[in-house]
Short mmCIF file of C-alpha atoms and ligand atoms in Angstrom, two decimals:
data_model
loop_
_atom_site.label_atom_id
_atom_site.label_comp_id
_atom_site.label_asym_id
_atom_site.label_seq_id
_atom_site.Cartn_x
_atom_site.Cartn_y
_atom_site.Cartn_z
CA MET H 41 -16.44 -24.92 -13.29
CA ALA H 42 -13.61 -23.80 -10.92
CA LYS H 43 -11.20 -26.49 -9.86
CA ALA H 44 -9.64 -26.35 -6.49
CA ALA H 45 -8.06 -28.97 -4.35
CA SER H 46 -6.17 -26.90 -1.89
CA VAL H 47 -6.09 -23.41 -0.23
CA LYS H 48 -3.29 -22.62 -2.76
CA ASN H 49 -5.73 -22.67 -5.65
CA TYR H 50 -7.11 -19.33 -4.38
CA SER H 51 -3.71 -17.70 -4.25
CA SER H 52 -3.91 -15.90 -7.54
CA GLY H 53 -6.33 -13.65 -9.49
CA ILE H 54 -9.39 -12.11 -7.91
CA THR H 55 -11.62 -14.19 -5.59
CA LEU H 56 -14.78 -12.89 -3.90
CA ILE H 57 -16.17 -14.52 -0.77
CA THR H 58 -19.91 -13.82 -0.21
CA ASP H 59 -22.78 -15.58 1.53
CA THR H 60 -25.69 -17.13 -0.26
CA GLY H 61 -28.19 -16.66 2.52
CA TRP H 62 -28.84 -14.36 5.43
CA GLY H 63 -25.19 -14.15 6.69
CA ASP H 64 -23.26 -15.81 9.40
CA ALA H 65 -22.24 -18.81 7.38
CA GLY H 66 -18.45 -18.39 8.07
CA LYS H 67 -16.88 -15.95 5.53
CA GLY H 68 -14.45 -14.86 8.23
CA LYS H 69 -13.03 -18.38 8.68
CA ILE H 70 -12.68 -19.02 4.94
CA THR H 71 -11.17 -15.58 4.39
CA ASP H 72 -8.68 -15.97 7.19
CA GLU H 73 -7.58 -19.49 5.85
CA ILE H 74 -7.34 -18.43 2.22
CA ALA H 75 -5.38 -15.17 3.19
CA SER H 76 -2.98 -17.16 5.39
CA SER H 77 -1.33 -18.43 2.20
CA PHE H 78 -1.00 -14.97 0.53
CA SER H 79 2.36 -13.35 -0.36
CA SER H 80 3.61 -9.83 0.31
CA GLY H 81 1.44 -7.06 -1.08
CA ASP H 82 -1.58 -9.32 -1.74
CA ILE H 83 -4.88 -7.74 -0.76
CA VAL H 84 -7.99 -8.54 1.31
CA VAL H 85 -10.81 -6.08 0.82
CA ARG H 86 -13.99 -5.51 2.69
CA TYR H 87 -16.57 -3.90 0.38
CA ASN H 88 -19.90 -3.52 2.03
CA GLY H 89 -21.81 -3.05 5.23
CA GLY H 90 -20.09 -2.03 8.60
CA PRO H 91 -20.01 -3.12 12.11
CA ASN H 92 -23.37 -4.92 11.74
CA ALA H 93 -20.93 -7.66 10.53
CA GLY H 94 -19.33 -9.95 13.12
CA HIS H 95 -16.71 -12.21 11.33
CA THR H 96 -15.58 -15.00 13.51
CA VAL H 97 -12.06 -16.12 13.11
CA LYS H 98 -10.30 -18.81 15.13
CA ASN H 99 -6.53 -19.24 14.60
CA LYS H 100 -3.25 -19.64 16.50
CA LYS H 101 -3.73 -16.14 17.92
CA GLY H 102 -7.12 -16.92 19.46
CA GLU H 103 -10.70 -16.47 18.64
CA PHE H 104 -11.87 -13.07 17.31
CA LYS H 105 -15.10 -11.43 16.33
CA LEU H 106 -14.13 -8.88 13.75
CA HIS H 107 -16.58 -6.03 12.94
CA GLY H 108 -14.57 -3.40 11.11
CA VAL H 109 -11.27 -4.96 10.10
CA SER H 110 -11.07 -7.58 7.36
CA SER H 111 -10.25 -11.20 8.25
CA GLY H 112 -6.97 -11.00 6.30
CA ILE H 113 -5.42 -9.01 9.09
CA PHE H 114 -3.69 -12.05 10.61
CA ASN H 115 -1.24 -12.47 7.72
CA PRO H 116 1.10 -9.49 8.22
CA ASP H 117 2.15 -9.60 4.53
CA VAL H 118 -1.42 -8.82 3.39
CA VAL H 119 -2.81 -5.32 2.76
CA CYS H 120 -6.27 -5.09 4.31
CA ILE H 121 -8.49 -2.42 2.67
CA THR H 122 -11.97 -1.20 3.22
CA THR H 123 -13.70 0.52 0.30
CA GLY H 124 -15.74 3.75 0.33
CA ASN H 125 -19.16 2.18 0.70
CA VAL H 126 -18.20 0.46 3.93
CA VAL H 127 -19.57 2.54 6.86
CA ILE H 128 -17.17 3.07 9.58
CA ASN H 129 -17.89 3.59 13.32
CA PRO H 130 -14.65 5.49 14.23
CA THR H 131 -14.73 4.93 17.94
CA ALA H 132 -15.53 1.18 17.63
CA LEU H 133 -12.89 0.76 15.11
CA VAL H 134 -10.23 2.40 17.31
CA GLU H 135 -11.22 -0.16 20.00
CA GLU H 136 -10.97 -3.04 17.57
CA LEU H 137 -7.53 -1.96 16.41
CA ALA H 138 -6.38 -1.66 20.07
CA MET H 139 -7.75 -5.21 20.76
CA LEU H 140 -5.71 -6.58 17.80
CA LYS H 141 -2.61 -4.76 18.74
CA LYS H 142 -2.87 -6.26 22.25
CA VAL H 143 -2.60 -9.74 20.90
CA GLY H 144 0.25 -8.92 18.71
CA VAL H 145 -1.47 -8.42 15.34
CA LYS H 146 0.35 -5.90 13.16
CA VAL H 147 -1.75 -3.01 12.15
CA ILE H 148 0.28 -0.23 10.37
CA LYS H 149 -0.08 2.00 7.42
CA LYS H 150 1.47 -0.62 5.26
CA ASN H 151 -1.10 -3.34 6.02
CA PHE H 152 -4.29 -1.52 6.73
CA LEU H 153 -5.94 1.18 4.66
CA LEU H 154 -9.39 2.91 4.86
CA SER H 155 -11.13 4.60 2.12
CA GLU H 156 -11.36 8.40 2.51
CA ASP H 157 -14.90 8.18 1.10
CA SER H 158 -16.40 6.01 3.86
CA HIS H 159 -19.14 7.57 5.74
CA MET H 160 -18.80 7.59 9.50
CA ILE H 161 -21.34 6.10 11.79
CA MET H 162 -21.97 8.56 14.49
CA PRO H 163 -23.90 8.26 17.84
CA TRP H 164 -26.89 10.00 16.21
CA HIS H 165 -27.14 7.23 13.68
CA LYS H 166 -27.43 4.62 16.39
CA MET H 167 -30.16 6.76 18.09
CA ARG H 168 -32.01 7.07 14.78
CA ASP H 169 -31.75 3.31 14.21
CA SER H 170 -33.31 2.55 17.53
CA LEU H 171 -35.93 5.29 17.20
CA SER H 172 -36.90 4.08 13.78
CA GLU H 173 -37.29 0.48 14.99
CA LYS H 174 -39.31 1.66 18.01
CA SER H 175 -41.70 3.71 15.89
CA ARG H 176 -42.36 0.62 13.63
CA GLY H 177 -44.10 -1.17 16.48
CA GLY H 178 -44.68 -4.71 15.48
CA GLU H 179 -43.12 -4.33 12.07
CA LYS H 180 -39.54 -4.20 13.18
CA ILE H 181 -36.74 -5.09 10.78
CA GLY H 182 -34.68 -6.42 13.73
CA THR H 183 -31.57 -4.46 12.83
CA THR H 184 -28.28 -4.97 14.62
CA GLY H 185 -28.68 -1.46 16.13
CA GLN H 186 -25.41 -0.30 14.82
CA GLY H 187 -26.86 2.68 12.96
CA ILE H 188 -26.36 1.04 9.53
CA GLY H 189 -29.62 2.16 7.85
CA PRO H 190 -29.42 5.79 8.95
CA THR H 191 -25.80 6.16 7.95
CA TYR H 192 -26.52 4.74 4.46
CA ALA H 193 -29.57 6.91 4.22
CA ASP H 194 -27.49 9.96 4.89
CA ARG H 195 -25.00 8.83 2.29
CA THR H 196 -27.83 8.46 -0.24
CA ALA H 197 -29.15 11.91 0.74
CA ARG H 198 -25.55 13.23 0.31
CA VAL H 199 -25.26 14.54 3.87
CA GLY H 200 -23.13 13.25 6.75
CA LEU H 201 -19.47 13.09 7.61
CA ARG H 202 -16.83 11.04 5.74
CA LEU H 203 -13.38 9.87 6.90
CA LYS H 204 -11.88 12.41 4.63
CA ASP H 205 -13.60 15.17 6.63
CA LEU H 206 -11.42 14.12 9.66
CA LEU H 207 -8.39 15.38 7.70
CA ARG H 208 -9.87 18.86 6.98
CA PRO H 209 -8.65 21.82 9.03
CA ASP H 210 -12.18 22.99 9.42
CA PHE H 211 -13.35 19.70 10.74
CA LYS H 212 -14.73 21.09 13.99
CA ALA H 213 -16.99 23.56 12.17
CA LEU H 214 -18.26 20.72 9.90
CA PHE H 215 -18.90 18.54 12.84
CA LYS H 216 -20.93 21.22 14.69
CA LYS H 217 -23.04 21.98 11.68
CA GLU H 218 -23.88 18.26 11.18
CA LEU H 219 -24.59 17.84 14.92
CA ALA H 220 -27.05 20.72 14.93
CA PHE H 221 -28.86 19.15 12.00
CA GLN H 222 -28.96 15.70 13.62
CA GLU H 223 -30.19 17.13 16.90
CA ARG H 224 -33.17 18.66 15.15
CA LEU H 225 -33.91 15.42 13.31
CA ILE H 226 -33.68 13.23 16.40
CA ARG H 227 -36.02 15.58 18.25
CA LEU H 228 -38.57 15.30 15.52
CA MET H 229 -38.21 11.52 15.37
CA ASP H 230 -38.44 11.11 19.18
CA GLY H 231 -41.34 13.41 19.45
CA GLU H 232 -43.16 11.22 16.93
CA ALA H 233 -42.33 7.96 18.67
CA LEU H 234 -43.24 9.22 22.11
CA VAL H 235 -46.46 10.91 21.05
CA SER H 236 -47.54 7.76 19.39
CA GLU H 237 -47.18 6.11 22.81
CA GLY H 238 -49.12 8.95 24.49
CA GLY H 239 -45.90 10.40 26.04
CA LYS H 240 -44.25 13.74 26.11
CA ALA H 241 -42.72 14.88 22.80
CA LEU H 242 -39.54 16.71 23.71
CA GLN H 243 -36.95 16.95 26.37
CA ASP H 244 -35.18 20.15 27.34
CA LYS H 245 -31.62 19.14 27.32
CA PRO H 246 -29.83 18.28 24.05
CA TYR H 247 -30.05 14.73 22.95
CA LEU H 248 -26.47 14.70 21.65
CA ASP H 249 -23.59 15.45 24.03
CA GLU H 250 -21.48 17.63 21.79
CA LYS H 251 -18.40 17.61 24.06
CA ALA H 252 -18.28 13.91 24.64
CA ILE H 253 -18.85 13.07 20.90
CA PHE H 254 -16.24 15.44 19.72
CA LYS H 255 -13.70 14.18 22.19
CA ASP H 256 -14.10 10.58 21.00
CA LEU H 257 -13.91 11.75 17.42
CA GLU H 258 -10.61 13.69 18.03
CA ASN H 259 -9.18 10.55 19.53
CA ALA H 260 -10.34 8.55 16.43
CA ARG H 261 -8.88 11.25 14.20
CA GLU H 262 -5.56 10.79 15.77
CA VAL H 263 -5.61 6.98 15.52
CA LEU H 264 -7.16 6.60 12.10
CA SER H 265 -5.72 9.51 10.14
CA PRO H 266 -2.64 7.63 8.90
CA PHE H 267 -4.76 4.86 7.40
CA ILE H 268 -7.13 7.14 5.44
CA THR H 269 -6.32 7.23 1.72
CA ASN H 270 -7.65 6.75 -1.85
CA THR H 271 -8.15 2.97 -1.82
CA ILE H 272 -9.19 2.75 -5.42
CA ALA H 273 -5.63 3.86 -6.39
CA VAL H 274 -4.19 1.01 -4.23
CA LEU H 275 -6.62 -1.62 -5.54
CA TRP H 276 -6.06 -0.65 -9.25
CA GLU H 277 -2.33 -0.73 -8.81
CA ALA H 278 -2.57 -4.10 -7.13
CA GLN H 279 -4.76 -5.40 -10.09
CA GLU H 280 -2.26 -4.01 -12.68
CA LYS H 281 0.61 -5.78 -10.85
CA LYS H 282 -1.29 -8.97 -10.79
CA LYS H 283 -1.39 -9.19 -7.10
CA THR H 284 -3.89 -11.63 -5.57
CA ILE H 285 -7.07 -9.97 -4.36
CA LEU H 286 -9.59 -11.48 -2.03
CA ALA H 287 -12.77 -9.58 -1.52
CA GLU H 288 -14.61 -10.34 1.73
CA GLY H 289 -18.30 -9.58 1.65
CA ALA H 290 -20.41 -8.87 4.79
CA GLN H 291 -23.97 -10.09 5.52
CA GLY H 292 -25.58 -12.31 2.87
CA ALA H 293 -27.13 -12.23 -0.50
CA LEU H 294 -30.71 -12.48 0.76
CA LEU H 295 -30.11 -9.29 2.79
CA ASP H 296 -29.28 -7.33 -0.43
CA LEU H 297 -30.92 -3.99 -0.48
CA ASP H 298 -32.09 -4.37 -4.06
CA LEU H 299 -32.69 -8.02 -4.68
CA GLY H 300 -33.00 -9.46 -1.16
CA GLY H 301 -36.22 -9.88 0.83
CA TYR H 302 -37.15 -6.24 1.18
CA PRO H 303 -37.81 -4.63 3.66
CA PHE H 304 -36.07 -7.19 5.91
CA VAL H 305 -32.78 -6.48 4.35
CA THR H 306 -29.66 -4.50 5.13
CA SER H 307 -28.65 -1.18 3.40
CA SER H 308 -25.85 -2.41 1.19
CA HIS H 309 -24.93 -5.09 -1.51
CA PRO H 310 -23.31 -8.19 -0.05
CA GLY H 311 -22.56 -9.91 -3.39
CA LEU H 312 -20.41 -9.24 -6.48
CA ALA H 313 -22.27 -5.96 -7.21
CA GLY H 314 -21.17 -4.46 -3.92
CA PHE H 315 -17.55 -5.16 -4.76
CA THR H 316 -17.72 -3.82 -8.36
CA LEU H 317 -19.63 -0.69 -7.35
CA SER H 318 -16.95 0.19 -4.65
CA SER H 319 -13.73 -0.99 -6.27
CA GLY H 320 -14.19 -0.10 -9.90
CA ILE H 321 -12.98 -3.57 -10.68
CA HIS H 322 -15.48 -5.31 -12.90
CA ALA H 323 -13.90 -8.74 -13.58
CA VAL H 324 -13.28 -11.31 -10.95
CA ASP H 325 -12.06 -14.90 -11.39
CA ARG H 326 -14.34 -16.71 -8.96
CA VAL H 327 -17.07 -16.02 -6.50
CA VAL H 328 -17.29 -18.35 -3.60
CA GLY H 329 -20.76 -18.46 -2.00
CA VAL H 330 -20.49 -19.55 1.62
CA ALA H 331 -23.46 -21.57 2.78
CA LYS H 332 -24.06 -23.25 5.97
CA ALA H 333 -25.03 -27.03 5.91
CA TYR H 334 -28.30 -25.98 7.49
CA THR H 335 -29.92 -22.51 7.28
CA THR H 336 -29.99 -19.61 9.82
CA ARG H 337 -31.47 -16.21 10.04
CA VAL H 338 -31.14 -13.48 12.63
CA GLY H 339 -33.68 -10.54 12.65
CA SER H 340 -37.15 -10.44 11.35
CA GLY H 341 -38.60 -11.69 8.01
CA PRO H 342 -39.86 -14.87 6.54
CA MET H 343 -37.80 -18.07 6.79
CA PRO H 344 -39.59 -21.14 5.23
CA THR H 345 -37.48 -23.85 6.73
CA GLU H 346 -37.27 -22.44 10.30
CA LEU H 347 -37.55 -25.17 12.97
CA PHE H 348 -39.13 -24.98 16.37
CA ASP H 349 -38.36 -28.65 17.37
CA GLU H 350 -35.39 -30.54 18.87
CA ASN H 351 -33.57 -30.52 15.45
CA GLY H 352 -33.58 -26.76 15.46
CA LYS H 353 -32.46 -26.70 19.15
CA HIS H 354 -29.64 -29.13 18.16
CA MET H 355 -28.48 -26.74 15.40
CA GLN H 356 -28.62 -23.78 17.67
CA ASP H 357 -26.82 -25.48 20.70
CA VAL H 358 -24.16 -27.41 18.77
CA GLY H 359 -23.65 -24.64 16.21
CA HIS H 360 -23.52 -21.87 18.82
CA GLU H 361 -26.00 -19.90 16.81
CA PHE H 362 -26.00 -16.57 18.47
CA GLY H 363 -25.27 -13.29 16.61
CA ALA H 364 -21.63 -12.34 16.72
CA THR H 365 -22.57 -8.64 16.89
CA THR H 366 -25.76 -8.60 19.00
CA GLY H 367 -25.74 -12.03 20.82
CA ARG H 368 -29.33 -12.52 19.58
CA PRO H 369 -30.27 -16.26 19.07
CA ARG H 370 -30.26 -17.06 15.36
CA ARG H 371 -33.27 -18.83 13.94
CA CYS H 372 -32.31 -22.31 12.59
CA GLY H 373 -33.79 -24.56 9.94
CA TRP H 374 -33.16 -27.17 7.27
CA PHE H 375 -31.07 -26.26 4.19
CA ASP H 376 -33.15 -24.16 1.96
CA VAL H 377 -32.14 -24.89 -1.73
CA PRO H 378 -34.46 -22.46 -3.56
CA ALA H 379 -33.34 -19.55 -1.23
CA MET H 380 -29.71 -20.40 -1.56
CA VAL H 381 -29.82 -20.86 -5.25
CA TYR H 382 -31.58 -17.50 -5.66
CA GLY H 383 -29.05 -15.95 -3.28
CA ALA H 384 -26.12 -17.47 -5.24
CA ARG H 385 -27.55 -16.18 -8.48
CA ILE H 386 -28.01 -12.56 -7.33
CA ALA H 387 -24.53 -12.57 -5.72
CA GLY H 388 -22.75 -13.90 -8.88
CA VAL H 389 -21.62 -17.04 -7.16
CA THR H 390 -19.64 -19.68 -9.21
CA GLU H 391 -18.92 -22.21 -6.49
CA ILE H 392 -20.07 -23.03 -2.88
CA ALA H 393 -18.21 -23.32 0.38
CA LEU H 394 -20.32 -25.50 2.58
CA THR H 395 -19.68 -24.86 6.33
CA LYS H 396 -20.56 -26.28 9.70
CA LEU H 397 -21.20 -29.81 8.33
CA ASP H 398 -20.04 -31.16 11.65
CA VAL H 399 -23.01 -29.49 13.41
CA LEU H 400 -25.30 -32.08 11.82
CA ASP H 401 -23.27 -35.02 13.31
CA GLY H 402 -25.60 -37.29 15.28
CA LEU H 403 -28.83 -36.28 13.63
CA LYS H 404 -30.72 -39.49 12.59
CA SER H 405 -32.26 -38.04 9.41
CA LEU H 406 -32.05 -34.65 7.67
CA LYS H 407 -34.46 -32.78 5.46
CA ILE H 408 -33.52 -30.69 2.50
CA CYS H 409 -36.03 -28.08 1.19
CA LYS H 410 -36.04 -28.46 -2.53
CA GLY H 411 -39.05 -26.31 -3.41
CA TYR H 412 -41.81 -24.07 -2.10
CA LYS H 413 -45.55 -24.64 -2.24
CA VAL H 414 -47.43 -21.34 -2.62
CA GLY H 415 -51.14 -21.89 -2.70
CA THR H 416 -51.58 -24.88 -4.99
CA LYS H 417 -48.44 -24.03 -6.96
CA GLU H 418 -45.07 -25.75 -6.39
CA THR H 419 -41.80 -24.10 -7.51
CA SER H 420 -38.16 -24.81 -7.00
CA LYS H 421 -36.86 -21.85 -8.86
CA LEU H 422 -37.28 -18.32 -7.39
CA VAL H 423 -37.32 -15.16 -9.56
CA GLY H 424 -37.55 -12.80 -6.75
CA PHE H 425 -37.71 -12.83 -2.87
CA ASP H 426 -40.98 -11.00 -2.31
CA SER H 427 -41.45 -11.07 1.47
CA ASP H 428 -45.21 -11.65 1.21
CA MET H 429 -44.74 -14.46 -1.30
CA ILE H 430 -42.09 -16.12 0.95
CA THR H 431 -44.20 -15.66 4.03
CA ASN H 432 -46.95 -17.78 2.40
CA ALA H 433 -44.50 -20.32 1.05
CA LYS H 434 -44.56 -23.84 2.63
CA ALA H 435 -41.29 -25.73 2.37
CA VAL H 436 -41.31 -29.05 0.27
CA TYR H 437 -38.79 -31.43 1.65
CA GLU H 438 -36.99 -34.65 0.75
CA GLU H 439 -35.65 -36.65 3.66
CA VAL H 440 -32.21 -38.19 3.70
CA PRO H 441 -30.34 -40.26 6.25
CA GLY H 442 -27.98 -38.65 8.68
CA TRP H 443 -24.82 -40.00 10.30
CA GLU H 444 -23.74 -40.81 13.85
CA GLU H 445 -19.88 -40.38 13.42
CA LYS H 446 -17.95 -37.26 14.33
CA THR H 447 -16.65 -35.39 11.38
CA SER H 448 -14.59 -32.58 12.77
CA GLY H 449 -11.18 -34.34 12.58
CA ILE H 450 -11.55 -35.51 8.98
CA ARG H 451 -9.56 -33.67 6.31
CA ASP H 452 -10.33 -35.91 3.33
CA PHE H 453 -13.78 -35.93 1.68
CA ALA H 454 -13.61 -39.61 0.94
CA LYS H 455 -13.12 -40.33 4.63
CA LEU H 456 -16.40 -38.58 5.72
CA PRO H 457 -19.24 -40.89 6.65
CA LYS H 458 -20.96 -42.14 3.46
CA ASN H 459 -24.14 -40.35 4.40
CA ALA H 460 -22.37 -37.07 4.97
CA GLN H 461 -20.71 -37.36 1.52
CA ASN H 462 -24.22 -38.23 0.07
CA TYR H 463 -25.73 -35.13 1.79
CA VAL H 464 -23.04 -32.90 0.35
CA ASN H 465 -23.34 -34.42 -3.07
CA ARG H 466 -27.21 -34.14 -2.99
CA LEU H 467 -26.94 -30.44 -2.05
CA GLN H 468 -24.48 -29.94 -4.94
CA GLU H 469 -26.85 -31.66 -7.34
CA LEU H 470 -29.87 -29.73 -6.30
CA MET H 471 -28.09 -26.39 -6.25
CA GLY H 472 -26.47 -26.95 -9.63
CA LEU H 473 -23.21 -25.47 -8.30
CA PRO H 474 -19.96 -27.21 -7.37
CA ILE H 475 -19.28 -27.49 -3.72
CA THR H 476 -15.46 -26.94 -3.67
CA ILE H 477 -14.89 -26.35 -0.03
CA VAL H 478 -16.43 -28.21 2.98
CA SER H 479 -15.67 -26.82 6.48
CA ILE H 480 -16.02 -29.12 9.51
CA SER H 481 -15.15 -26.94 12.45
CA PRO H 482 -14.21 -23.33 13.09
CA ASP H 483 -10.47 -23.99 13.27
CA ARG H 484 -8.38 -22.63 10.43
CA ASP H 485 -7.26 -25.90 8.96
CA ALA H 486 -10.51 -27.82 9.51
CA THR H 487 -11.37 -27.55 5.79
CA ILE H 488 -11.60 -29.97 2.87
CA TYR H 489 -10.83 -28.66 -0.49
CA ARG H 490 -12.44 -30.65 -3.41
P1 IMP S 637 -28.96 -3.76 9.78
O1 IMP S 637 -27.90 -4.18 8.84
O2 IMP S 637 -28.34 -3.59 11.17
O3 IMP S 637 -29.69 -2.50 9.41
O4 IMP S 637 -29.97 -4.90 9.93
C1 IMP S 637 -30.88 -5.32 8.85
C2 IMP S 637 -31.12 -6.84 8.80
O5 IMP S 637 -29.85 -7.43 8.43
C3 IMP S 637 -31.42 -7.47 10.17
O6 IMP S 637 -32.35 -8.53 9.96
C4 IMP S 637 -30.13 -7.95 10.73
O7 IMP S 637 -30.28 -8.98 11.67
C5 IMP S 637 -29.44 -8.41 9.49
N1 IMP S 637 -28.04 -8.35 9.52
C6 IMP S 637 -27.26 -7.31 9.38
N2 IMP S 637 -25.95 -7.70 9.50
C7 IMP S 637 -25.94 -8.95 9.55
C8 IMP S 637 -24.86 -9.90 9.59
O8 IMP S 637 -23.62 -9.64 9.64
N3 IMP S 637 -25.16 -11.21 9.72
C9 IMP S 637 -26.49 -11.55 9.78
N4 IMP S 637 -27.53 -10.80 9.69
C10 IMP S 637 -27.26 -9.45 9.60
#
């Protein structure tokens, strides 16, 4: 069992921050806080997903929603890296870097590096994302619309443009070839979608504005080129020099392409596997699974503890449960132990950071889902997250008393209301994993280490 009583306990070795559920539990806050104690040359690395992520960080510089840059960027001593299986929207990243520079955050070659292997999300990927959702009718995945699936699909098909292509002298020719291919593809897809709605299949003018897209890309090439490198070499050197490495996952374990609730998943691996695949580092010291004190989900797919009553409304209002990338309202429900334990297992989690406990302040009583009833069978241990099975699962609850007092100012676990302590301890017992961090507001220091 990992022992930790202060943020300093994470200032050595390799720690991974992931999310045991459907994302949005507060990885950004925990990463920013842990990285704030790092020394010169220590690393924070983003290893999966892309701008579908929206990591919220609130610190002295303000409140930020980071989509492409890792949450370690606020400590100027830290080197922020993204690995090759992170997909990059070059124009959106340029805007994010400009936003950070504007508030005085240092982003230079010394503290920000992008893997040359990353695939670029291009405007055609966003179009394909939306056309693909449209053609699914009622069976939407509810993607973030950021072009994630199509970019990863191209990567798997071994087509598409990578950051390293920006550095090639024949980049314009490569771009033109790719654009022509994507134009044909989109025409086919749109033809299909419109015909299925009884409409006209094709339009005369090109779907893709070559001039405008290339202009944006040339600008991105100028801004991003200095940061593009072989990040494996940097990571391995840091590992050999025993630098502290913090890996910041995106999304959540239950959205894992392989072991999550397929098809309502993302196209990458949010847990430990995503990091090892893209870093070539196969031994980490601890894996912190961030879990909210209640459960949320954004997008389609089953969610057994979803609430449609005043308790769900309380979670949504008090917890500001709206997607950081899309602004969509997040679905809210009671803490789902079987789902979080399954998520923790597939993500390699060794300890839990429980966040947003303060959102539950004022609720008279709380429910904890400790098992699922499927047909006549009851189970507390999931050995898969089959969407059909989960759709038919009824949550089995135990009820525990809530607390009236405000918790957000408290920094000592023993000073939390007794019922809040009992709630955390009961979750720990049911999950069978130590809860080593409890977060009680978005601010950087509003955290209890146990
Ligand atoms: P995509 O990653 O945009 O393709 O979306 C696939 C599914 O993952 C949808 O249900 C999204 O709502 C969900 N998703 C993707 N990224 C995030 C995230 O950062 N937080 C929460 N849900 C996400």
